[in-house]
Amino acid sequence: MNEPAVKMEEQIINLFQEAETEVYEGWVLKTLGSRLIVFPLYNVYPDNMDERIRACERLGNEKSAECMFRIAENTNFYLHSRLEKNRYILRERSIVGDLSITGETTARFDMNSRREDRSDIIIESKTAGRMENAPEIDIEPGHQLPSEGRLVLEKAEDGLRTEPVYMLQNEENRNRGKSGRRRIGAKQGKHLFIADANANEGPRLKAADILHFSLRNNITRVLVDVPETTFICENFEEYGFRKAYSCSCYKKQ
């Protein structure tokens, strides 16, 4: 049993206080919109798994929600094959990354931001057909060009300790309106959790955006749960994130 992963999954579950939560024989079920996410944190014996899966499906049907099983790395070893037997398929793998923000983190962020800004300027010049004569441009420390998406914080509802975090879509950067945004996480005190479950519905989340938001809001620790391809392509490790563990997400065919 991967105890560190189980403990971190429990932390993630507790961040979404507003979501309806049920516990079925040690498995935690969270209703988020049209999805019933099953966190099978603890091992069960193989001869009991099929009934547990069907019980989760019945609960999902009662809520008109599709069951999704999220299995943390090196936990519930038998569950993968049992889900496949019950006509589930692996839809995606995600990575949970962990970052404690220090002075070294800030310095690395400033360096990477300047490098990315210079890259953006070169690409823009090349597109305009001026690559050969493009002047050398010095980027001031801390300066950032607008990105596709920005993270914004919304006040928590009465009685809740968590504040929802949203990502604005392309057109929203101009007027900061509420339409066209998607929720991607939660802030609790100085801790931030980001989960980009709808990464295919808009601009891809960038490590730089997360760091920029964290430094603005006095965040000291960040947990991210992003698709494996996003974690790798957006160079999360270059910004100081360590891979804590991976998760396999199964949905019915």
CSV table of C-alpha atoms in Angstrom, one decimal:
chain,number,residue,atom,x,y,z
A,1,MET,CA,0.0,0.0,0.0
A,2,ASN,CA,1.3,3.4,-1.0
A,3,GLU,CA,0.6,5.2,2.3
A,4,PRO,CA,2.0,8.7,1.2
A,5,ALA,CA,-0.3,8.6,-1.8
A,6,VAL,CA,-3.3,7.6,0.2
A,7,LYS,CA,-2.7,10.5,2.7
A,8,MET,CA,-2.3,13.0,-0.1
A,9,GLU,CA,-5.5,11.7,-1.8
A,10,GLU,CA,-7.3,12.3,1.5
A,11,GLN,CA,-6.0,15.9,1.6
A,12,ILE,CA,-7.3,16.4,-1.9
A,13,ILE,CA,-10.7,15.0,-1.0
A,14,ASN,CA,-11.0,17.3,2.0
A,15,LEU,CA,-10.4,20.4,-0.2
A,16,PHE,CA,-13.8,20.0,-1.9
A,17,GLN,CA,-16.0,20.7,1.1
A,18,GLU,CA,-19.0,21.8,-1.0
A,19,ALA,CA,-19.2,18.6,-3.0
A,20,GLU,CA,-21.5,15.9,-1.8
A,21,THR,CA,-19.5,13.1,-0.1
A,22,GLU,CA,-20.4,9.6,0.7
A,23,VAL,CA,-18.4,6.7,2.1
A,24,TYR,CA,-19.0,3.1,1.0
A,25,GLU,CA,-17.1,0.5,3.0
A,26,GLY,CA,-13.9,2.6,3.0
A,27,TRP,CA,-14.2,4.0,-0.6
A,28,VAL,CA,-14.9,7.8,-0.8
A,29,LEU,CA,-17.4,9.0,-3.4
A,30,LYS,CA,-17.6,12.6,-4.5
A,31,THR,CA,-20.3,14.0,-6.7
A,32,LEU,CA,-19.0,16.7,-8.9
A,33,GLY,CA,-21.5,17.9,-11.5
A,34,SER,CA,-22.4,14.9,-13.8
A,35,ARG,CA,-19.5,12.8,-12.4
A,36,LEU,CA,-19.4,10.5,-9.4
A,37,ILE,CA,-15.7,10.2,-8.6
A,38,VAL,CA,-14.8,7.0,-6.7
A,39,PHE,CA,-11.6,7.2,-4.6
A,40,PRO,CA,-10.9,3.5,-3.7
A,41,LEU,CA,-8.2,4.4,-1.1
A,42,TYR,CA,-8.0,1.1,0.6
A,43,ASN,CA,-7.5,-2.4,-0.7
A,44,VAL,CA,-10.4,-4.9,-0.7
A,45,TYR,CA,-10.3,-8.6,-1.3
A,46,PRO,CA,-10.9,-9.6,-5.0
A,47,ASP,CA,-14.0,-11.6,-4.3
A,48,ASN,CA,-15.8,-8.4,-3.0
A,49,MET,CA,-14.7,-6.0,-5.8
A,50,ASP,CA,-17.4,-6.7,-8.4
A,51,GLU,CA,-20.2,-6.0,-5.9
A,52,ARG,CA,-18.5,-2.8,-4.8
A,53,ILE,CA,-18.2,-1.6,-8.4
A,54,ARG,CA,-21.9,-2.3,-9.0
A,55,ALA,CA,-22.9,-0.5,-5.8
A,56,CYS,CA,-21.0,2.6,-6.9
A,57,GLU,CA,-22.7,2.4,-10.3
A,58,ARG,CA,-26.1,2.2,-8.6
A,59,LEU,CA,-25.3,5.3,-6.5
A,60,GLY,CA,-24.2,7.1,-9.7
A,61,ASN,CA,-27.5,6.2,-11.5
A,62,GLU,CA,-29.5,7.6,-8.6
A,63,LYS,CA,-27.7,10.9,-9.1
A,64,SER,CA,-27.7,10.8,-12.9
A,65,ALA,CA,-23.9,10.8,-12.7
A,66,GLU,CA,-21.3,8.8,-14.6
A,67,CYS,CA,-18.9,6.7,-12.4
A,68,MET,CA,-15.2,7.4,-12.7
A,69,PHE,CA,-12.7,5.4,-10.6
A,70,ARG,CA,-9.5,7.1,-9.7
A,71,ILE,CA,-6.8,4.7,-8.6
A,72,ALA,CA,-3.6,6.1,-7.0
A,73,GLU,CA,-0.3,4.5,-8.0
A,74,ASN,CA,0.5,1.3,-6.1
A,75,THR,CA,-2.9,1.0,-4.4
A,76,ASN,CA,-5.7,-1.5,-5.0
A,77,PHE,CA,-3.6,-3.7,-7.3
A,78,TYR,CA,-6.6,-6.0,-8.2
A,79,LEU,CA,-9.0,-3.2,-9.1
A,80,HIS,CA,-7.6,-2.4,-12.5
A,81,SER,CA,-8.4,-5.9,-13.9
A,82,ARG,CA,-11.8,-6.0,-12.2
A,83,LEU,CA,-12.8,-2.7,-13.7
A,84,GLU,CA,-11.8,-3.9,-17.2
A,85,LYS,CA,-13.8,-7.1,-16.6
A,86,ASN,CA,-16.8,-4.8,-15.9
A,87,ARG,CA,-16.3,-3.0,-19.2
A,88,TYR,CA,-14.3,0.0,-17.9
A,89,ILE,CA,-11.4,1.4,-19.9
A,90,LEU,CA,-8.4,3.5,-18.9
A,91,ARG,CA,-9.3,7.0,-20.1
A,92,GLU,CA,-6.3,8.9,-18.9
A,93,ARG,CA,-3.3,9.0,-16.5
A,94,SER,CA,-2.8,12.0,-14.3
A,95,ILE,CA,0.2,13.1,-12.2
A,96,VAL,CA,0.0,14.6,-8.8
A,97,GLY,CA,2.8,17.1,-8.4
A,98,ASP,CA,3.9,18.7,-5.1
A,99,LEU,CA,5.7,22.0,-4.7
A,100,SER,CA,6.8,23.9,-1.6
A,101,ILE,CA,7.4,27.6,-2.5
A,102,THR,CA,10.8,28.9,-1.3
A,103,GLY,CA,13.1,31.7,-2.4
A,104,GLU,CA,14.8,29.2,-4.7
A,105,THR,CA,11.4,28.6,-6.3
A,106,THR,CA,10.8,32.3,-6.9
A,107,ALA,CA,14.3,32.7,-8.5
A,108,ARG,CA,13.6,29.7,-10.8
A,109,PHE,CA,10.2,31.2,-11.8
A,110,ASP,CA,11.8,34.6,-12.6
A,111,MET,CA,14.4,32.9,-14.8
A,112,ASN,CA,11.9,30.6,-16.6
A,113,SER,CA,9.5,33.5,-17.1
A,114,ARG,CA,12.1,35.7,-18.8
A,115,ARG,CA,13.2,32.8,-21.0
A,116,GLU,CA,9.6,32.1,-22.0
A,117,ASP,CA,8.9,35.7,-22.7
A,118,ARG,CA,11.9,36.0,-25.0
A,119,SER,CA,10.7,32.8,-26.8
A,120,ASP,CA,7.3,34.3,-27.3
A,121,ILE,CA,8.7,37.4,-28.8
A,122,ILE,CA,11.0,35.4,-31.2
A,123,ILE,CA,8.0,33.3,-32.4
A,124,GLU,CA,5.9,36.4,-33.0
A,125,SER,CA,8.7,38.0,-35.0
A,126,LYS,CA,9.1,34.9,-37.1
A,127,THR,CA,5.4,34.8,-37.8
A,128,ALA,CA,5.5,38.3,-39.0
A,129,GLY,CA,8.3,37.5,-41.4
A,130,ARG,CA,10.9,39.6,-39.5
A,131,MET,CA,13.0,36.8,-38.0
A,132,GLU,CA,16.3,37.7,-39.7
A,133,ASN,CA,16.1,41.4,-38.6
A,134,ALA,CA,14.5,40.9,-35.2
A,135,PRO,CA,16.2,43.2,-32.7
A,136,GLU,CA,17.6,41.8,-29.4
A,137,ILE,CA,15.1,42.7,-26.7
A,138,ASP,CA,16.0,42.8,-23.0
A,139,ILE,CA,13.2,41.6,-20.8
A,140,GLU,CA,12.9,43.4,-17.5
A,141,PRO,CA,12.9,41.1,-14.4
A,142,GLY,CA,9.4,40.2,-13.3
A,143,HIS,CA,7.8,41.3,-16.6
A,144,GLN,CA,5.3,38.8,-18.1
A,145,LEU,CA,3.5,38.8,-21.4
A,146,PRO,CA,-0.2,37.9,-21.3
A,147,SER,CA,-0.9,34.1,-21.5
A,148,GLU,CA,-4.0,32.3,-22.8
A,149,GLY,CA,-5.4,31.8,-19.4
A,150,ARG,CA,-5.2,33.5,-16.0
A,151,LEU,CA,-6.1,32.1,-12.6
A,152,VAL,CA,-8.5,34.1,-10.5
A,153,LEU,CA,-9.8,33.7,-7.0
A,154,GLU,CA,-13.4,33.9,-5.8
A,155,LYS,CA,-14.5,34.5,-2.2
A,156,ALA,CA,-15.5,31.4,-0.3
A,157,GLU,CA,-19.1,30.8,0.5
A,158,ASP,CA,-20.2,31.4,4.1
A,159,GLY,CA,-19.1,28.6,6.3
A,160,LEU,CA,-16.5,27.2,3.9
A,161,ARG,CA,-12.7,27.5,4.4
A,162,THR,CA,-11.9,26.9,0.7
A,163,GLU,CA,-11.9,29.5,-2.0
A,164,PRO,CA,-12.6,28.4,-5.6
A,165,VAL,CA,-10.0,29.1,-8.2
A,166,TYR,CA,-11.0,29.7,-11.9
A,167,MET,CA,-9.1,29.8,-15.2
A,168,LEU,CA,-10.3,32.5,-17.5
A,169,GLN,CA,-10.6,31.7,-21.2
A,170,ASN,CA,-8.9,33.6,-24.0
A,171,GLU,CA,-11.5,36.4,-24.5
A,172,GLU,CA,-12.0,36.7,-20.7
A,173,ASN,CA,-8.5,38.3,-20.2
A,174,ARG,CA,-9.9,41.6,-21.5
A,175,ASN,CA,-13.0,42.1,-19.3
A,176,ARG,CA,-12.6,39.6,-16.4
A,177,GLY,CA,-16.2,38.6,-16.9
A,178,LYS,CA,-17.6,35.4,-15.4
A,179,SER,CA,-18.7,33.6,-18.6
A,180,GLY,CA,-16.3,31.3,-20.3
A,181,ARG,CA,-14.3,30.4,-17.3
A,182,ARG,CA,-13.8,27.0,-15.8
A,183,ARG,CA,-13.1,26.0,-12.2
A,184,ILE,CA,-9.7,24.3,-11.8
A,185,GLY,CA,-8.9,24.3,-8.1
A,186,ALA,CA,-9.3,25.5,-4.6
A,187,LYS,CA,-7.3,27.6,-2.1
A,188,GLN,CA,-7.3,26.8,1.5
A,189,GLY,CA,-5.2,29.2,3.6
A,190,LYS,CA,-1.7,29.1,2.2
A,191,HIS,CA,-2.3,25.9,0.3
A,192,LEU,CA,-3.4,25.6,-3.3
A,193,PHE,CA,-4.8,22.6,-5.1
A,194,ILE,CA,-5.1,22.6,-8.9
A,195,ALA,CA,-6.9,19.9,-10.9
A,196,ASP,CA,-7.4,20.5,-14.6
A,197,ALA,CA,-10.0,17.8,-15.3
A,198,ASN,CA,-11.3,19.6,-18.4
A,199,ALA,CA,-8.0,20.3,-20.0
A,200,ASN,CA,-9.3,19.5,-23.5
A,201,GLU,CA,-12.0,22.2,-23.3
A,202,GLY,CA,-9.8,25.3,-23.3
A,203,PRO,CA,-6.2,26.6,-23.1
A,204,ARG,CA,-3.8,24.2,-21.4
A,205,LEU,CA,-2.8,25.0,-17.9
A,206,LYS,CA,0.8,26.2,-17.5
A,207,ALA,CA,3.2,25.8,-14.6
A,208,ALA,CA,4.0,29.5,-15.0
A,209,ASP,CA,0.4,30.6,-14.5
A,210,ILE,CA,0.2,28.5,-11.3
A,211,LEU,CA,3.4,30.0,-9.9
A,212,HIS,CA,2.3,33.5,-10.8
A,213,PHE,CA,-1.0,33.1,-9.1
A,214,SER,CA,0.7,31.5,-6.0
A,215,LEU,CA,3.2,34.3,-5.5
A,216,ARG,CA,0.4,36.9,-5.8
A,217,ASN,CA,-1.7,35.1,-3.2
A,218,ASN,CA,1.0,34.2,-0.6
A,219,ILE,CA,0.7,30.4,-1.3
A,220,THR,CA,3.4,28.3,0.3
A,221,ARG,CA,2.4,24.8,-0.9
A,222,VAL,CA,0.9,23.7,-4.2
A,223,LEU,CA,-0.6,20.4,-5.3
A,224,VAL,CA,-1.4,19.9,-8.9
A,225,ASP,CA,-3.3,17.0,-10.5
A,226,VAL,CA,-2.9,17.3,-14.3
A,227,PRO,CA,-2.9,14.9,-17.2
A,228,GLU,CA,0.4,13.2,-17.7
A,229,THR,CA,1.0,14.9,-21.1
A,230,THR,CA,0.4,18.3,-19.6
A,231,PHE,CA,2.8,17.7,-16.7
A,232,ILE,CA,5.5,16.7,-19.1
A,233,CYS,CA,4.9,19.1,-22.0
A,234,GLU,CA,4.5,22.2,-19.7
A,235,ASN,CA,7.8,21.4,-17.9
A,236,PHE,CA,6.3,21.3,-14.4
A,237,GLU,CA,9.5,19.7,-13.0
A,238,GLU,CA,11.6,22.7,-14.4
A,239,TYR,CA,9.5,24.9,-12.1
A,240,GLY,CA,10.3,22.8,-9.0
A,241,PHE,CA,7.3,20.4,-8.9
A,242,ARG,CA,8.2,16.9,-7.9
A,243,LYS,CA,6.1,14.0,-9.1
A,244,ALA,CA,4.4,12.5,-6.0
A,245,TYR,CA,2.5,9.7,-7.7
A,246,SER,CA,0.4,9.0,-10.7
A,247,CYS,CA,-3.3,8.1,-10.9
A,248,SER,CA,-5.3,5.9,-13.4
A,249,CYS,CA,-8.8,7.1,-14.3
A,250,TYR,CA,-11.3,4.5,-15.5
A,251,LYS,CA,-14.7,5.2,-17.1
A,252,LYS,CA,-17.3,2.8,-18.6
A,253,GLN,CA,-17.1,2.2,-22.3
